[in-house]
XYZ file of C-alpha atoms in Angstrom:
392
model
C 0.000 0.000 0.000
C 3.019 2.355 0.554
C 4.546 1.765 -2.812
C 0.763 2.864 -4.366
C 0.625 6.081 -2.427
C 4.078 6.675 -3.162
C 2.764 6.549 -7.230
C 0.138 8.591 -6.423
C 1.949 11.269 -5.177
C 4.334 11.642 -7.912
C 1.722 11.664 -10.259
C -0.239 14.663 -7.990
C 2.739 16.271 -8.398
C 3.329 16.044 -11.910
C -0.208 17.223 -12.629
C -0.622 14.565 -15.270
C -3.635 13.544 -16.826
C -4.647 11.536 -20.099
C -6.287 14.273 -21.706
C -4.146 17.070 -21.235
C 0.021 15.579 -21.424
C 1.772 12.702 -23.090
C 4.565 11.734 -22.295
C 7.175 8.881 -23.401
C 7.619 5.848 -21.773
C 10.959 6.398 -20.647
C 10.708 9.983 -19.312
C 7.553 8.325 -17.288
C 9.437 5.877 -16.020
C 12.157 8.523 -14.572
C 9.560 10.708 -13.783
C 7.849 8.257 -11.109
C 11.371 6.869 -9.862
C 12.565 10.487 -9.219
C 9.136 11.036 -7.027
C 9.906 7.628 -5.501
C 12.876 8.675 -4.186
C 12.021 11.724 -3.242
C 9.049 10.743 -1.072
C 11.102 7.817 0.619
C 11.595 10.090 3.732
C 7.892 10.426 4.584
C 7.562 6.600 5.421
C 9.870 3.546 7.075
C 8.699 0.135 5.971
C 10.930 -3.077 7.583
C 11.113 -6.533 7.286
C 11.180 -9.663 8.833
C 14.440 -10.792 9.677
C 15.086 -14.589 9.305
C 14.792 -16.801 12.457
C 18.312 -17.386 13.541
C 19.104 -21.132 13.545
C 20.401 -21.493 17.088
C 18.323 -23.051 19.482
C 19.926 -20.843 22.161
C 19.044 -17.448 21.039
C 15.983 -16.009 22.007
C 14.789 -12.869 19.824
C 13.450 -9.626 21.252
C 9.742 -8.540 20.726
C 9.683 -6.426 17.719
C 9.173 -3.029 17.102
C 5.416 -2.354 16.247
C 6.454 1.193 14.446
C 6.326 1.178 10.459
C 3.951 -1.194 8.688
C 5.052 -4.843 8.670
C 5.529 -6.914 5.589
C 5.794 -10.595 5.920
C 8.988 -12.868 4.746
C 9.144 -16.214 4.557
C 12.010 -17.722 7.083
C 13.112 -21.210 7.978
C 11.857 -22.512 11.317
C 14.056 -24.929 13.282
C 13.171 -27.950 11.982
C 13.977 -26.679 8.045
C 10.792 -25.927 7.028
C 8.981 -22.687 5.354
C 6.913 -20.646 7.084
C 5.060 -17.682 6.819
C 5.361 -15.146 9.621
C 1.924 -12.862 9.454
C 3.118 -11.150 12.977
C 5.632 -9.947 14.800
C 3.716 -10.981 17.911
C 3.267 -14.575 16.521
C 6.804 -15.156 16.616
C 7.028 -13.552 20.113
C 4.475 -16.183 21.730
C 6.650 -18.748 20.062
C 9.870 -17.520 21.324
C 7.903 -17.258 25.085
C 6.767 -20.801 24.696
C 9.920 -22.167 24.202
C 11.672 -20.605 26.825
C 8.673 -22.148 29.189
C 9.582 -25.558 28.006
C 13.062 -25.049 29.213
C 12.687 -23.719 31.858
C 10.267 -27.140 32.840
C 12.828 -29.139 31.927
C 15.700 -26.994 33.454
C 13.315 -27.441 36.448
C 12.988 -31.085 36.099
C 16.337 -31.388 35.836
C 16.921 -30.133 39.059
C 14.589 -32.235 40.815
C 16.227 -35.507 39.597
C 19.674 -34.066 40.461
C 20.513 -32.696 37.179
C 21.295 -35.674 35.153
C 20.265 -39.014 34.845
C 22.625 -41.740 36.439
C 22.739 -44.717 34.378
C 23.306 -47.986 35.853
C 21.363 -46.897 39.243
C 17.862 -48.578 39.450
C 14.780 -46.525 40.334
C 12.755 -47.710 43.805
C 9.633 -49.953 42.654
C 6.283 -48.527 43.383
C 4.692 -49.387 46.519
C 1.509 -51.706 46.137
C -1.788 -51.393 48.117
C -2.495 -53.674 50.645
C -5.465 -55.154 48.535
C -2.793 -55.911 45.171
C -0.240 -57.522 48.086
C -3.324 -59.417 49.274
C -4.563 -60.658 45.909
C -0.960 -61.151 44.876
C -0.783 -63.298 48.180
C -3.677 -65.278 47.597
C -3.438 -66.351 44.410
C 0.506 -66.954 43.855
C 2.379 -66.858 47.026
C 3.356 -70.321 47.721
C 1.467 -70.635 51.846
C 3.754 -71.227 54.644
C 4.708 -75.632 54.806
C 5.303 -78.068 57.363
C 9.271 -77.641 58.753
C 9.882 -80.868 58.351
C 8.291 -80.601 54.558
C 10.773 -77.926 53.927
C 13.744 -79.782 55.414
C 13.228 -82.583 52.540
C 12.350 -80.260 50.186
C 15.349 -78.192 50.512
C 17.247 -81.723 50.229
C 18.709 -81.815 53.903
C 16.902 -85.221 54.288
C 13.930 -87.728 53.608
C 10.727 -86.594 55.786
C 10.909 -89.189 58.427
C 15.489 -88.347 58.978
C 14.102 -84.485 59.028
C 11.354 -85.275 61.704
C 14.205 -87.023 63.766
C 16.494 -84.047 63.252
C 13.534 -81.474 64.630
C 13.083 -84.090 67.681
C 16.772 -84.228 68.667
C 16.074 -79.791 69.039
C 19.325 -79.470 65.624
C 16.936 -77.359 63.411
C 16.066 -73.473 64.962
C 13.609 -71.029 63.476
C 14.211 -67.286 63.755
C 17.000 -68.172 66.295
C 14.618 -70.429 68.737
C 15.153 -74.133 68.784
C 12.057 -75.807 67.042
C 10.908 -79.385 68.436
C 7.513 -79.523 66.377
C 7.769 -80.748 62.972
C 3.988 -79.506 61.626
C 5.306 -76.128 62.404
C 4.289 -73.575 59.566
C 7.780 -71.669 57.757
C 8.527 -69.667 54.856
C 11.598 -70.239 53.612
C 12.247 -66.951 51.911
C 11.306 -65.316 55.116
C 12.411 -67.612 58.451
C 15.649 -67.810 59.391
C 15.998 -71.660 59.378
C 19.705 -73.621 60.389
C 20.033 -77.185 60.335
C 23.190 -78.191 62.406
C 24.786 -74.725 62.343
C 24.044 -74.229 58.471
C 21.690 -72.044 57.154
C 18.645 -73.166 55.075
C 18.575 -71.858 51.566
C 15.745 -69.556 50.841
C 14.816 -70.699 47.240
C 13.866 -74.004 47.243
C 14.447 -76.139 44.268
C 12.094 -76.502 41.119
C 9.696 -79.623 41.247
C 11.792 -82.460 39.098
C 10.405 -85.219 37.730
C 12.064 -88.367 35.616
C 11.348 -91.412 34.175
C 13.995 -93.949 34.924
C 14.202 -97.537 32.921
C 15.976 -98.905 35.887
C 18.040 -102.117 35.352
C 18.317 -105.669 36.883
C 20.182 -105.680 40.585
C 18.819 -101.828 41.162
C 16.762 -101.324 44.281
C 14.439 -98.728 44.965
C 15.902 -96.770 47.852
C 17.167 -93.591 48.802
C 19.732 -94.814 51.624
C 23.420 -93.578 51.519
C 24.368 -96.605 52.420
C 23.280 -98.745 49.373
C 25.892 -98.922 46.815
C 23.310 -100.107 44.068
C 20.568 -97.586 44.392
C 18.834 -97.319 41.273
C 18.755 -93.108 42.171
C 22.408 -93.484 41.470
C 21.786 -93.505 38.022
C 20.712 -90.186 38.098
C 24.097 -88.793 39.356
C 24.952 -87.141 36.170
C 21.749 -85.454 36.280
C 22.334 -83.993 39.552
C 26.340 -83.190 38.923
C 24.836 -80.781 36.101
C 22.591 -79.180 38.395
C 24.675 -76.131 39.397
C 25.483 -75.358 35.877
C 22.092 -75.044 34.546
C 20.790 -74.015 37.730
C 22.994 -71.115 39.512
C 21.936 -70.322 42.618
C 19.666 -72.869 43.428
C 20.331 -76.019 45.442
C 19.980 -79.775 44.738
C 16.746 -81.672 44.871
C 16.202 -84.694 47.218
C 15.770 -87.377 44.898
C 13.763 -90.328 45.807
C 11.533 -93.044 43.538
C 7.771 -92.982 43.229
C 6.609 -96.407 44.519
C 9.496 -99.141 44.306
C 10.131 -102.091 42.029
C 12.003 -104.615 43.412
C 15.756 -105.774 42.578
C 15.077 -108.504 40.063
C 11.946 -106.247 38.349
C 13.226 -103.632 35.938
C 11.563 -101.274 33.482
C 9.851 -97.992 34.319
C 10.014 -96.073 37.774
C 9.549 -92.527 38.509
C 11.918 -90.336 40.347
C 10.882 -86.766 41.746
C 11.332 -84.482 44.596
C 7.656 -83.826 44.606
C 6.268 -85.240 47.431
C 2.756 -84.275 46.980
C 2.971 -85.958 43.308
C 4.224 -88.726 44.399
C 1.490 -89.379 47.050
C -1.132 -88.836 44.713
C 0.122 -91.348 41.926
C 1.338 -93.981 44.607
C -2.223 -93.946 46.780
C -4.756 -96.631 45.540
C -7.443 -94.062 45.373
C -5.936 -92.832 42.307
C -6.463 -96.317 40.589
C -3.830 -96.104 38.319
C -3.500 -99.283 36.333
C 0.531 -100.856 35.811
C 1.189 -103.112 32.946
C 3.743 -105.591 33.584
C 5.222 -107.994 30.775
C 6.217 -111.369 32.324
C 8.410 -113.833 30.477
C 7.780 -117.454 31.881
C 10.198 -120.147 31.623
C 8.455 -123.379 30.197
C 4.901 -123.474 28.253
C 1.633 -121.402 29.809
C -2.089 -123.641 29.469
C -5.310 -122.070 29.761
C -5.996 -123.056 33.022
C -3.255 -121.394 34.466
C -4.231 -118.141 32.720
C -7.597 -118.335 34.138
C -6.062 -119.151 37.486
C -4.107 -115.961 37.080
C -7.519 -113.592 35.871
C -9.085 -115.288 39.172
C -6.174 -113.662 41.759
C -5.143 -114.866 44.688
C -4.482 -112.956 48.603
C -1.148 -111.027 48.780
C -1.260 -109.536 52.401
C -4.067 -110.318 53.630
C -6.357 -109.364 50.438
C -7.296 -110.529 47.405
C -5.754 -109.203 44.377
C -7.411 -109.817 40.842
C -5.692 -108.529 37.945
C -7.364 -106.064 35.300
C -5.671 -107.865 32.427
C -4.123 -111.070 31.361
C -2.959 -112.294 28.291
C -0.853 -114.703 26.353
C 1.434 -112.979 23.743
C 2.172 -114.265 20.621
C 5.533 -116.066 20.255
C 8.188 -113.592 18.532
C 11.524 -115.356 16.571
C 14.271 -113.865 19.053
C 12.087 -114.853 22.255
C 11.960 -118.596 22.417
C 10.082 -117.977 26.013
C 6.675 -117.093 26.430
C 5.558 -113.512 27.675
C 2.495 -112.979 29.677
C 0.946 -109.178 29.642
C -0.761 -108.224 32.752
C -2.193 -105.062 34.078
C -2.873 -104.622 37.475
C -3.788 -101.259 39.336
C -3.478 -101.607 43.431
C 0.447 -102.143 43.365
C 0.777 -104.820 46.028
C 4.073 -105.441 46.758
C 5.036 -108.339 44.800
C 1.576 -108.669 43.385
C 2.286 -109.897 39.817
C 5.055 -112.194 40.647
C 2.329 -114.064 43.345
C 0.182 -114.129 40.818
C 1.918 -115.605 38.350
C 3.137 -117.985 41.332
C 0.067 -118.885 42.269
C -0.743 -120.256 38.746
C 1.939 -123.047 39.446
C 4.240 -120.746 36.610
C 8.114 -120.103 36.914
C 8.920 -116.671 36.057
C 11.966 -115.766 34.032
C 11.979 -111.914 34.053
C 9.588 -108.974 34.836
C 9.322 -105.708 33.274
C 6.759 -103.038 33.789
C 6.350 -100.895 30.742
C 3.504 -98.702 31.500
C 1.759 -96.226 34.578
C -1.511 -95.073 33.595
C -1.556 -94.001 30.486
C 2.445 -93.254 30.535
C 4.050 -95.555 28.086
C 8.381 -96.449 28.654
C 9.508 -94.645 26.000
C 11.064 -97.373 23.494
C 14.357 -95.732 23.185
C 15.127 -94.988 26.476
C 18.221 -97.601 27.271
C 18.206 -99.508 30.789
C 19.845 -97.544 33.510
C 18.556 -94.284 31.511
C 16.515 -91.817 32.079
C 14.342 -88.390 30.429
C 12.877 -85.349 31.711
C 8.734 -85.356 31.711
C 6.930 -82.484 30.336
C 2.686 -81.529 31.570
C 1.690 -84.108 28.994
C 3.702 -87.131 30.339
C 2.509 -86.114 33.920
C -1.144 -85.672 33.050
C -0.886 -88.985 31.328
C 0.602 -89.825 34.824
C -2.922 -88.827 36.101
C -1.155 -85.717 37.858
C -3.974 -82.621 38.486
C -2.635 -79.770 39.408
């Protein structure tokens, strides 16, 4: 609008008009630029200066004197804009220095930098999230002497003896009960001077194919216990497991030393309870080789049963195998589910049959895997322990 007043003017002062002067192109020209000039005193017009690129400086509110023209200037990010106002880049400069000083501010409250490497204190939880946190996943407080065989010290019955003879203290007070109620990760439990880990160890459990001359027991003293033949699992332990100490093996049930095929080993006493009780009716399947021919009658004298300790036993199963090339001796299948001890063998006894070997091959509906080798053994996953009839 300046720059048209500015024509204006000169014109006014040339007294021109279209009807009354002519005049060339080029003395118009000079004619207007000479009045330009001359007229430049009677107004001040500025413009925007471009936004400095430092993020440190902070420009001064503008002068609001002369009319304003907008430029187009780079921002900080790069980008054109269009400044309409000299007050709209004022707010932006003010808003900016807000933001630092929040931060500066911030700063200051955390120390001034961050530390790396230095944790932050958790949040505190409500009583009602530590409740339902306590409820629903928080192992409850055991028996002592459940603990004591847990933590592999001893078997349940050595650990009762060892609260009786006043050699295990609790918080620093000699305990003589056994059902009292601890938390390891919280009591202060010794055993004979040492000091009770606070993690217990993970719940193991392994299928064994235990051999011939093997016998089911968890004594020190026997030299041929078949839990020996899980030394190299327990001599890995450490490595795999930092931190955390040994299980207390010990076999599910027992086969004795002239039986061999599948046993279970664990440190889970609860598990084993529940498999091993005859209200779980879990049925056994035993393969019998017989030295000498088997009749009829004496399979229907074994499906009849006979008394092993005091009660009679009748088998869910028998049956005659068929006769395989590289076994010239018969084999006899037969499933039984109370697990008397020495059921199958007085069975087969009773019948008036010798018995050759005896192998059991199957726990509910747990098969021995086929290419697990005698004296081996193999981790079970949820599937082989529900098959175990394990409910958790």
């Amino acid at each position: 609008m300046a720059a048209i007043a500015a024509a204006a003017a000169a014109f006014s002062t040339l007294h021109l008009s279209r009807t009354s002067v002519i005049l060339p192109r080029c003395h118009l020209r000079r004619a207007i630029t000479s009045s330009l000039s001359s007229a430049a005193t009677e107004f001040s017009s500025k413009f925007a200066p471009p936004k400095p690129k430092s993020k440190s400086h902070k420009p001064s509110p503008p002068e609001d004197s002369g009319p304003y023209i907008p430029w187009i200037v780079n921002d900080e990010i790069g980008d054109a804009t269009v400044q309409t106002t000299p007050s709209e880049r004022f707010l932006r400069a003010i808003a900016n220095e807000s933001t630092q000083r929040k931060k500066k501010k911030e700063d200051r409250g955390s120390g001034g930098k961050d530390k790396p490497g230095v944790p932050t204190a958790e949040p505190k939880h409500s009583k009602a999230a530590r409740r339902f946190y306590n409820e629903r996943f928080r192992e409850p407080p055991q028996r002592l002497a459940k603990v004591l065989a847990a933590a592999g010290v001893a078997s349940r019955r050595s650990s009762e003896e060892l609260i009786f003879q006043g050699k295990v203290t609790v918080n620093g007070s000699v305990c003589n009960t056994p059902q009292t109620r601890v938390d390891p990760a919280k009591d202060i439990i010794y055993v004979n001077g040492a000091r009770l880990a606070k993690k217990l160890p993970p719940k193991v459990y392994l299928a064994l194919n235990k051999p011939k001359g093997y016998i089911c027991s968890a004594g020190e003293k026997e030299t041929k216990s078949a839990l020996s033949l899980c030394d190299d699992f327990l001599k890995t332990w450490t490595k795999r497991n930092p931190g955390t100490p040994k299980p207390r093996l010990f076999t599910v049930g027992r086969l004795d030393v002239n039986t061999t095929g599948l046993i279970i080993v664990t440190n889970d006493g609860e598990f084993a309870n529940q498999i091993s009780h005859p209200s779980s009716n879990l049925s056994k399947e035993y393969i019998a080789t017989i030295s000498g021919a088997v009749s009829k009658r004496q399979l229907i004298a074994i499906s009849e049963g006979t008394v092993v300790e005091g009660v009679h036993c009748t088998p869910d199963l028998v049956e005659l195998l068929p006769r395989q090339p590289d076994i010239p001796r018969a084999r006899l299948r037969i499933v039984v589910h109370e697990g008397r001890n020495h059921e199958v063998r007085e069975l087969v006894k009773n019948a008036g049959l010798q018995m050759h070997s005896l192998k059991r091959v199957r726990i509910g509906a747990f098969r021995l895997p086929t290419d697990l080798g005698l004296g081996k053994h193999q981790e079970l996953n949820a599937a082989n322990l529900r098959a175990l009839g394990w409910k958790t």
